[in-house]
Coordinates of C-alpha atoms in Angstrom, one line a residue:
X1 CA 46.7 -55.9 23.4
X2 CA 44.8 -59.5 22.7
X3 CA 48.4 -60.6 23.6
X4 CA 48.6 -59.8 26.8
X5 CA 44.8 -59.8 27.7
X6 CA 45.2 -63.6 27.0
X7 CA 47.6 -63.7 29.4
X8 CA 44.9 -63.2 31.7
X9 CA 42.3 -65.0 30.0
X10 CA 40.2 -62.0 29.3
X11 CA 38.8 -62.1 25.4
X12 CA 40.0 -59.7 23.0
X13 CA 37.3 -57.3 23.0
X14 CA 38.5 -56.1 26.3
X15 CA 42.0 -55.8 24.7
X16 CA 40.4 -53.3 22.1
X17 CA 38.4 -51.2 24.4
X18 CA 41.3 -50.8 26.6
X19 CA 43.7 -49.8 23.7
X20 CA 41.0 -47.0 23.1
X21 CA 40.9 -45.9 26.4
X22 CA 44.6 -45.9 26.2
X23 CA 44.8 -43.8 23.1
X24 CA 41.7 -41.4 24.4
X25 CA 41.9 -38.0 25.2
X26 CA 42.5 -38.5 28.9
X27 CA 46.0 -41.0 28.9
X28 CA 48.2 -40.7 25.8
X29 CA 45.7 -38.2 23.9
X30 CA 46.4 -35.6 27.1
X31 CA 50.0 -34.9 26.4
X32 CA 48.4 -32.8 23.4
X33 CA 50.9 -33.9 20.5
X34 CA 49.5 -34.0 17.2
X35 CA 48.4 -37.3 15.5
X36 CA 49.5 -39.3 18.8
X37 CA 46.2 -40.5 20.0
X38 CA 42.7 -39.0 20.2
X39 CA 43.3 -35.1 21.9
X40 CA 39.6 -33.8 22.4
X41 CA 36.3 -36.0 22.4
X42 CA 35.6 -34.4 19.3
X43 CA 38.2 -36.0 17.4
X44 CA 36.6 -39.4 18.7
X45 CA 33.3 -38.1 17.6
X46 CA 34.1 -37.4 14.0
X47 CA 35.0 -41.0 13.5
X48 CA 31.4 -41.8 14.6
X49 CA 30.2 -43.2 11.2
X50 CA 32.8 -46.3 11.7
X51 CA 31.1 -47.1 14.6
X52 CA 27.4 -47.0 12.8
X53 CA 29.0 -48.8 10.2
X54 CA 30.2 -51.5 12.1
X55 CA 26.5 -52.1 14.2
X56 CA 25.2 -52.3 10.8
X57 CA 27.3 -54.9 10.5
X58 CA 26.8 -56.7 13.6
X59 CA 23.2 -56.6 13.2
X60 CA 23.0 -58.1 9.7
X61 CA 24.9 -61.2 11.1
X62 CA 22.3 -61.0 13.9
X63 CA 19.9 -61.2 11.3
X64 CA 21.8 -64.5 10.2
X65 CA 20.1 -66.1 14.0
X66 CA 16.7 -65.5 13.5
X67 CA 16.4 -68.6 10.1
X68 CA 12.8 -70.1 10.3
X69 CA 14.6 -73.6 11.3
X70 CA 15.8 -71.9 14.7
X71 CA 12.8 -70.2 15.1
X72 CA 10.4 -73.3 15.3
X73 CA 12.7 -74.6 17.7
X74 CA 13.5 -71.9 20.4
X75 CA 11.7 -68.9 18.8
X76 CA 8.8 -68.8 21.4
X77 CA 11.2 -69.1 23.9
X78 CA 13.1 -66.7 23.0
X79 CA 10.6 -63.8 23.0
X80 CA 9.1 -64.9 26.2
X81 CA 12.7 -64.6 27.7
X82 CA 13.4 -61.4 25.5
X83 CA 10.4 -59.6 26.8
X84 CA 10.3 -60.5 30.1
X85 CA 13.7 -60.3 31.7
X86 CA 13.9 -56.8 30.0
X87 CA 10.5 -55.5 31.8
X88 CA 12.1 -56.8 35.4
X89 CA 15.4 -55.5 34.6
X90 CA 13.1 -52.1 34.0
X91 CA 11.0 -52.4 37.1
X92 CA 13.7 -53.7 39.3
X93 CA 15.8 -50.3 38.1
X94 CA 12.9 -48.0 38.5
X95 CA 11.8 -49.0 42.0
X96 CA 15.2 -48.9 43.3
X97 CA 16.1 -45.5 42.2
X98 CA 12.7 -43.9 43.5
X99 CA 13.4 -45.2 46.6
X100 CA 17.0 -43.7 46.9
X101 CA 14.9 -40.5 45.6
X102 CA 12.9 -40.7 48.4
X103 CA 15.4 -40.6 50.8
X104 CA 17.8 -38.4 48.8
X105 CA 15.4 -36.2 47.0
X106 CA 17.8 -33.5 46.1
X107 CA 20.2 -36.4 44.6
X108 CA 17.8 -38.1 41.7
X109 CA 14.7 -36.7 40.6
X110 CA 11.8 -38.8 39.7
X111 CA 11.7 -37.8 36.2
X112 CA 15.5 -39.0 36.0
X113 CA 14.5 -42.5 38.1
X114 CA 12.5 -43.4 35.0
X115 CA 14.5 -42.9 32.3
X116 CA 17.2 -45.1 33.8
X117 CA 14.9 -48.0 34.5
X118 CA 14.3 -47.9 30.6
X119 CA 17.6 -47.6 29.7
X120 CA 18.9 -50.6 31.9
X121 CA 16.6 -52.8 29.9
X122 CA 19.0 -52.4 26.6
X123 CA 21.9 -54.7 26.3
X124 CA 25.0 -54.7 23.8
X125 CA 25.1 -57.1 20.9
X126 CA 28.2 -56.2 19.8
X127 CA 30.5 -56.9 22.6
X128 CA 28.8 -60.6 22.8
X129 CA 28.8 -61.2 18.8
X130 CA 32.4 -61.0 19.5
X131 CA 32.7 -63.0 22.1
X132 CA 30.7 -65.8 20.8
X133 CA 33.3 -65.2 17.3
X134 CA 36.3 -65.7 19.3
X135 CA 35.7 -68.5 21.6
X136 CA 33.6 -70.0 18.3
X137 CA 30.7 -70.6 20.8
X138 CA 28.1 -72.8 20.1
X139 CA 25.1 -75.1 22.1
X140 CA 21.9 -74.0 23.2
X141 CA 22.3 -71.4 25.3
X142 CA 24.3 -69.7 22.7
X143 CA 21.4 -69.6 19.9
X144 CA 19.4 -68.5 23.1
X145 CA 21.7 -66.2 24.1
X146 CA 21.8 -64.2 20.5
X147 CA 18.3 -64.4 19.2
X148 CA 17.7 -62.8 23.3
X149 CA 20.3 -60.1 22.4
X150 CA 18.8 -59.2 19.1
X151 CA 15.0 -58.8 20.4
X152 CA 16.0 -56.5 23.4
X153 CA 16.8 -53.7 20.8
X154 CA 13.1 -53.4 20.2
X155 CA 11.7 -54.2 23.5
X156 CA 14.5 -51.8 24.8
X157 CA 13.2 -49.1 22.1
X158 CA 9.5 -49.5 23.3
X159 CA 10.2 -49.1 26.8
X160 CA 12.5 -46.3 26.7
X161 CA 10.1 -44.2 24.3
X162 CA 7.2 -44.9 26.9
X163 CA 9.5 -44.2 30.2
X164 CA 11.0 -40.9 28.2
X165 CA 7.5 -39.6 27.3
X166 CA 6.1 -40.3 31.1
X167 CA 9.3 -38.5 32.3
X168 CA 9.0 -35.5 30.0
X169 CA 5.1 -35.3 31.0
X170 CA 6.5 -35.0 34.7
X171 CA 9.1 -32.4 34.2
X172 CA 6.8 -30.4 32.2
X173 CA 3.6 -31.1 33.0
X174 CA 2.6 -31.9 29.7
X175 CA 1.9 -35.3 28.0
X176 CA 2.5 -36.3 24.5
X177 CA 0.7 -39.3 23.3
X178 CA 2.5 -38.8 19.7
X179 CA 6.1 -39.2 21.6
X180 CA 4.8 -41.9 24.4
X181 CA 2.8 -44.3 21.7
X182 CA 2.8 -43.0 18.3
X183 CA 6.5 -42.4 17.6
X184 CA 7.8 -45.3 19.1
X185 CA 5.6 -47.7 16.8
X186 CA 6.4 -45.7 14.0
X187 CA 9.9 -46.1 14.5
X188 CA 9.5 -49.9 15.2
X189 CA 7.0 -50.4 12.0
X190 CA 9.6 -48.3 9.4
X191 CA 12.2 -50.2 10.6
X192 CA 11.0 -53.6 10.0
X193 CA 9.8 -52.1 6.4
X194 CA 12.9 -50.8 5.5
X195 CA 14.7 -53.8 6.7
X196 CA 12.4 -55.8 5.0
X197 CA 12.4 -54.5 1.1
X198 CA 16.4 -54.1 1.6
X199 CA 16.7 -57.7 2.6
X200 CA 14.6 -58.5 -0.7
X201 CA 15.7 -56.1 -2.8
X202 CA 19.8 -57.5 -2.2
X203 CA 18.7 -61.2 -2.6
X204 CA 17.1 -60.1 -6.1
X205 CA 20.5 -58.4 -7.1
X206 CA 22.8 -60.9 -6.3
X207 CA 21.1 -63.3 -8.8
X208 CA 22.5 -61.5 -11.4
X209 CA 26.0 -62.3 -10.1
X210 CA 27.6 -65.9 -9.8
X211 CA 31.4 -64.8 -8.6
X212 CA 31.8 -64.9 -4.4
X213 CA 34.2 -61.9 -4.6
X214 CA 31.6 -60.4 -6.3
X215 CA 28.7 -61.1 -4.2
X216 CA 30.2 -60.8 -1.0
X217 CA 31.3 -57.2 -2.7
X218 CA 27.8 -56.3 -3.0
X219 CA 27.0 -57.6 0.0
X220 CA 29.0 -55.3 2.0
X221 CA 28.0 -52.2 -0.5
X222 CA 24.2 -53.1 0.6
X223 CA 24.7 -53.0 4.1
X224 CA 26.9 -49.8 4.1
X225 CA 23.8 -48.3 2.1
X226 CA 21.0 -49.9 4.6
X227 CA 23.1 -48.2 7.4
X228 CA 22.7 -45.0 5.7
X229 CA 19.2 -44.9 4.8
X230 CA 18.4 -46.5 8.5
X231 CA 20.1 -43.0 9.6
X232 CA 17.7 -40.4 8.0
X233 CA 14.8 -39.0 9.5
X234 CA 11.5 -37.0 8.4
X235 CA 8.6 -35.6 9.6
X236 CA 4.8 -36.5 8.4
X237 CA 2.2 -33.5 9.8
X238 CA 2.9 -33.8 13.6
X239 CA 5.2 -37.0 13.8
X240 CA 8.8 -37.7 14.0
X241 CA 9.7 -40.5 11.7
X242 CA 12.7 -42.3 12.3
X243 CA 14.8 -45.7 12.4
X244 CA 16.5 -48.2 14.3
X245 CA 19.5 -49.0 12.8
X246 CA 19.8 -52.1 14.8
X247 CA 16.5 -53.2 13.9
X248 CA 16.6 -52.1 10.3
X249 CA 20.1 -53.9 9.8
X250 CA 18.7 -57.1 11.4
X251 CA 15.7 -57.8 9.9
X252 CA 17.4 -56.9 6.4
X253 CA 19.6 -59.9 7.5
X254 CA 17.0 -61.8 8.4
X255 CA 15.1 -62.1 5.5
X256 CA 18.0 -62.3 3.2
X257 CA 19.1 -65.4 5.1
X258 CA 15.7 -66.6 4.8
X259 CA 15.0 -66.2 0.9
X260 CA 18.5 -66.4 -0.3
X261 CA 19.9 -70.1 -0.9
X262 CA 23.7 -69.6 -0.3
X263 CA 23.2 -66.9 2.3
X264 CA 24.9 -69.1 4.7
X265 CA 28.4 -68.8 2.9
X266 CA 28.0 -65.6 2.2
X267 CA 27.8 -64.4 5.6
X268 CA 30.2 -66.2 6.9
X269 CA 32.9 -64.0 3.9
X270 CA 31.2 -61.2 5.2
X271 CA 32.1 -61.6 8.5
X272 CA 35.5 -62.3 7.7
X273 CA 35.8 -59.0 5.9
X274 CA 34.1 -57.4 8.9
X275 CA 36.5 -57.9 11.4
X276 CA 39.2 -55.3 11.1
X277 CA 36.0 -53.0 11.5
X278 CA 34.5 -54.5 14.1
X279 CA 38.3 -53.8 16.3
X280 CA 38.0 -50.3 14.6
X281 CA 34.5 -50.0 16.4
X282 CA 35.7 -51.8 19.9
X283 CA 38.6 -49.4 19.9
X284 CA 36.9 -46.0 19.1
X285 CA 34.3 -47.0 21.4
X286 CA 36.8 -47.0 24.4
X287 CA 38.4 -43.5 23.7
X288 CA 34.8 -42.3 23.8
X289 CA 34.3 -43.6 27.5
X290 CA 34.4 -40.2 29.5
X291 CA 36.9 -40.9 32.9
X292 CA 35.7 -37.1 33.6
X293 CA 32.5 -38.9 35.2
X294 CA 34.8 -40.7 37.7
X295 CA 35.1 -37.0 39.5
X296 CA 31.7 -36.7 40.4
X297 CA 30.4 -37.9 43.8
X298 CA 27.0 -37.5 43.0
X299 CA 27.5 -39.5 39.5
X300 CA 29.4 -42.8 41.5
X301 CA 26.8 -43.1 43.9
X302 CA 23.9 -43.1 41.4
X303 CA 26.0 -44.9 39.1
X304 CA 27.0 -48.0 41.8
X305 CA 23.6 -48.3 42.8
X306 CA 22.5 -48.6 38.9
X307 CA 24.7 -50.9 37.8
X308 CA 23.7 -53.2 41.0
X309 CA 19.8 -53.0 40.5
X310 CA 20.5 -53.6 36.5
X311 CA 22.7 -56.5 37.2
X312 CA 20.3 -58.1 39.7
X313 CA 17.4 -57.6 37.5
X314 CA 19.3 -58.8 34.2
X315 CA 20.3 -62.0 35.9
X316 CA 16.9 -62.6 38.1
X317 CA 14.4 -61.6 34.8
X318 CA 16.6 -64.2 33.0
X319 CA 16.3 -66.8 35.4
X320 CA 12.7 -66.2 35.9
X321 CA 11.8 -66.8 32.4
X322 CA 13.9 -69.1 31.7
X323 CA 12.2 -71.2 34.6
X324 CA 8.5 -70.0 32.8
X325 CA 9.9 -71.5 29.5
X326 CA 11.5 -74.9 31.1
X327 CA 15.0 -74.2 29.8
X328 CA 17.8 -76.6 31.4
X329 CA 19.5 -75.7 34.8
X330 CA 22.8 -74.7 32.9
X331 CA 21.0 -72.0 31.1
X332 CA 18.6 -70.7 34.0
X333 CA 21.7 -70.0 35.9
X334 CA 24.0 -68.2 33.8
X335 CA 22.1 -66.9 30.7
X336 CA 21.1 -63.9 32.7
X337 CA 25.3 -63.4 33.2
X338 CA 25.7 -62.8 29.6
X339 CA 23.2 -60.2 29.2
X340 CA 24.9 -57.6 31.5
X341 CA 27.3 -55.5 28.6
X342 CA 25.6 -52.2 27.8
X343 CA 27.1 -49.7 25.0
X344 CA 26.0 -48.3 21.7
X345 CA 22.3 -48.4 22.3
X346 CA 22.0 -47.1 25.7
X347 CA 24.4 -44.4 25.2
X348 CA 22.0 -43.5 22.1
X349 CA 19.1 -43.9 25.0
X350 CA 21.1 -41.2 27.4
X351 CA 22.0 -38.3 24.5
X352 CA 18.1 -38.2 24.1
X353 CA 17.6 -38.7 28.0
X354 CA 19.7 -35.4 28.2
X355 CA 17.4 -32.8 26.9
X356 CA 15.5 -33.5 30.2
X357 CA 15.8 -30.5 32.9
X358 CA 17.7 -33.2 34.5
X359 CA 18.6 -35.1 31.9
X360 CA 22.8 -34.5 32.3
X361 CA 23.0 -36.7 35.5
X362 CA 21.0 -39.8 33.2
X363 CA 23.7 -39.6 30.8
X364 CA 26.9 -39.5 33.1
X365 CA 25.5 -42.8 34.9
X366 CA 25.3 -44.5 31.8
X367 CA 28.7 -43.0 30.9
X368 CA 29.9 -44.7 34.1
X369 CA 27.7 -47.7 33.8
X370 CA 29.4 -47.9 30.0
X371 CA 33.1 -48.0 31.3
X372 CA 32.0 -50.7 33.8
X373 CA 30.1 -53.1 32.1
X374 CA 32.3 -52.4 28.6
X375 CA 35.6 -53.9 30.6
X376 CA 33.8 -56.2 32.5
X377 CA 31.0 -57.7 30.7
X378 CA 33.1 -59.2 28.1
X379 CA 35.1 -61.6 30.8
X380 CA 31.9 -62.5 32.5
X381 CA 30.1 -63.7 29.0
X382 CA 32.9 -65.5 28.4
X383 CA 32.6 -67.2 31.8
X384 CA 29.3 -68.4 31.4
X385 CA 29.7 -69.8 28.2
X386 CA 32.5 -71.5 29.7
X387 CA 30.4 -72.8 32.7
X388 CA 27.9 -74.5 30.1
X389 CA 30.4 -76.1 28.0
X390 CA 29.8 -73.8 25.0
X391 CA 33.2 -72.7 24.5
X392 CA 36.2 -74.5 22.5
X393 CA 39.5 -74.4 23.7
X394 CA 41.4 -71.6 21.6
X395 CA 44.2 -73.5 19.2
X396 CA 47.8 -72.4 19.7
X397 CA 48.3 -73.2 15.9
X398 CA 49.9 -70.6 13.6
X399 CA 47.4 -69.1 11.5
X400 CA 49.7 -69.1 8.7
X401 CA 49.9 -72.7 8.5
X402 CA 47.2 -75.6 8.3
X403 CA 46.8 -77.8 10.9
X404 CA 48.1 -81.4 10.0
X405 CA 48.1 -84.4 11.4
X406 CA 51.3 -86.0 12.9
X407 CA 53.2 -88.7 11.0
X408 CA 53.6 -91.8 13.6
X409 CA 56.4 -93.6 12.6
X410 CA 55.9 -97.5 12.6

């Protein structure tokens, strides 16, 4: 699949995705024959902890952006341009849907409007983590670009908890200040904890080793052990404790890079090791996408005008604070481009969105918003990074061989 898809000079990622689709349960998995492809959704489903897995992974090398060094450069920056171009995408979402709700009141409901405002704020770090691998991107608007992506998961969490606790108050007339306030700084604070002492806790065990097999062994042990402790949840008296994997994963990278001396190196043999996983995740990721949305009228039309009022805000929040914080022309005009894949996190956004009375319609526009921006978003990252000189040609070397340099005869 990367084959051909660099035939058209789309990156790999897309090749993945599209091989999932292709062995999903509505192309080759819909002639029913055992073992050949994914049959049912459910078979897609059970392989779920791959995918978990593999954020884990993504968001410990996340982690790897956010070194002190980088952050007194950019790190200011960053948050302002975090923050704000999520809270326009959110507004910019919200106030169109309410208005196609006042003029189509039986189509969207307000409660519904709301929701999707928050959930357009979240973008996907995994799809540009492996963009930015590929291509070996690197300048300015790249470090931008991923310490950007790695803050949205928490601004993203914040404003979905508050949008979902204003929308459940609406549908039922109730409101919960433990779900709109409480709950979601919980989550945030437990995260960031956890995170924290695991990030600590690895770089005090790997001083007892010296081999890099070994280390980078553990390594990977200690994330696939963060990842399952980021998944449990509890309750204390009336509140819901949970965590972010995203944000537990991240910050446990982040600190490790920050107190561990050869953290650089060891990240990089983690990565390495990562990527047959990362293709495992891309690929079971595009047999989930549900084509079954593409049959509802109701679901395109809503869907259409989402992904147009996301796009636009994504791209004029990111311009507009990239303007507020000064950044070069290059940047303000295609940073907000790169920000437009949406996946894991906001499907995890609509499954919860669901349990509203009305919640079914939330998730199918994300389901359709998914299969867009998942086949699309990709290319158009690329693109801009290619705009802005941040891309390096791809070699046409084998990968079997070192690269040597050509004997000139005299």
């Amino acid at each position: 699949m990367t084959r051909l898809t660099r035939l058209v000079h789309l990156p790999a990622v897309t090749g993945y995705l599209v091989a999932g689709l292709l062995l999903g349960p509505y192309f080759l998995g819909a002639l029913k024959i055992p073992g050949f492809g994914f049959n049912t959704l459910e078979q897609v489903s059970a392989l779920s902890i791959i995918s978990q897995t593999a954020l884990g992974f993504i968001a410990f090398a996340m982690g790897n952006e956010f070194r002190l060094s980088q952050l007194r450069t950019i790190g200011s920056r960053a948050i302002i341009i975090g923050i704000l171009q999520a809270v326009v995408t959110t507004v910019l979402v919200d106030a169109v849907l309410l208005l196609l709700h006042l003029f189509f009141p039986d189509m969207i409901s307000v409660s519904c409007a709301i929701t999707l405002g928050a959930i357009a704020a979240a973008t996907a770090p995994a799809a540009t983590m492996m963009v930015v691998k590929q291509y070996k991107a690197d300048g300015p608007m790249t470090r931008l670009l991923m310490l950007v992506v790695a803050l949205d998961d928490a601004v993203g969490l914040l404003l979905f908890s508050v949008s979902f606790g204003v929308a459940t108050a609406l549908s039922s007339g109730e409101v919960s200040v433990l779900a709109v306030v409480v709950e979601p700084i919980v989550e945030i604070v437990l995260s960031l904890a956890l995170g924290s002492f695991m990030g600590l806790v690895l770089h005090w065990v790997e001083r007892f080793f010296h081999s890099r097999s070994k280390r980078m062994s553990l390594s990977v042990a200690f994330v696939m052990l963060t990842v399952g402790l980021s998944m449990q949840e509890f309750q204390i008296g009336p509140v819901h404790c949970s965590f972010s994997l995203l944000l537990v994963c991240m910050m446990t990278g982040t600190i490790f890079c920050n107190v561990c001396p050869t953290s650089e190196e060891l990240m990089e043999r983690v990565d390495g090791w990562t990527m047959p996983l990362n293709i495992l995740f891309f690929v079971i990721s595009g047999a989930e996408l549900d084509l079954q949305v593409l049959s509802q009228p109701v679901t395109l039309v809503v869907g259409i005008v989402y992904i147009l009022a996301r796009s636009m805000g994504k791209y004029w929040g990111a311009n507009l604070s990239c303007r507020i914080t000064k950044e070069p022309k290059p940047i303000v005009d295609h940073l907000g481009i790169t920000l437009l894949p949406q996946a894991g996190v906001a499907l995890g956004m609509a499954l919860t969105a669901a349990t509203l009375p009305d919640g079914a319609l939330a998730r199918n526009v994300v389901l359709f918003a998914v299969l867009v921006y998942e086949l699309v978003g990709p290319a158009l990252t690329k693109r801009s990074l290619l705009a802005v000189g941040e891309i390096k040609p791809e070699g046409r070397t084998s990968a079997r061989k070192h690269n040597e340099p050509k004997t000139v005869k005299s």
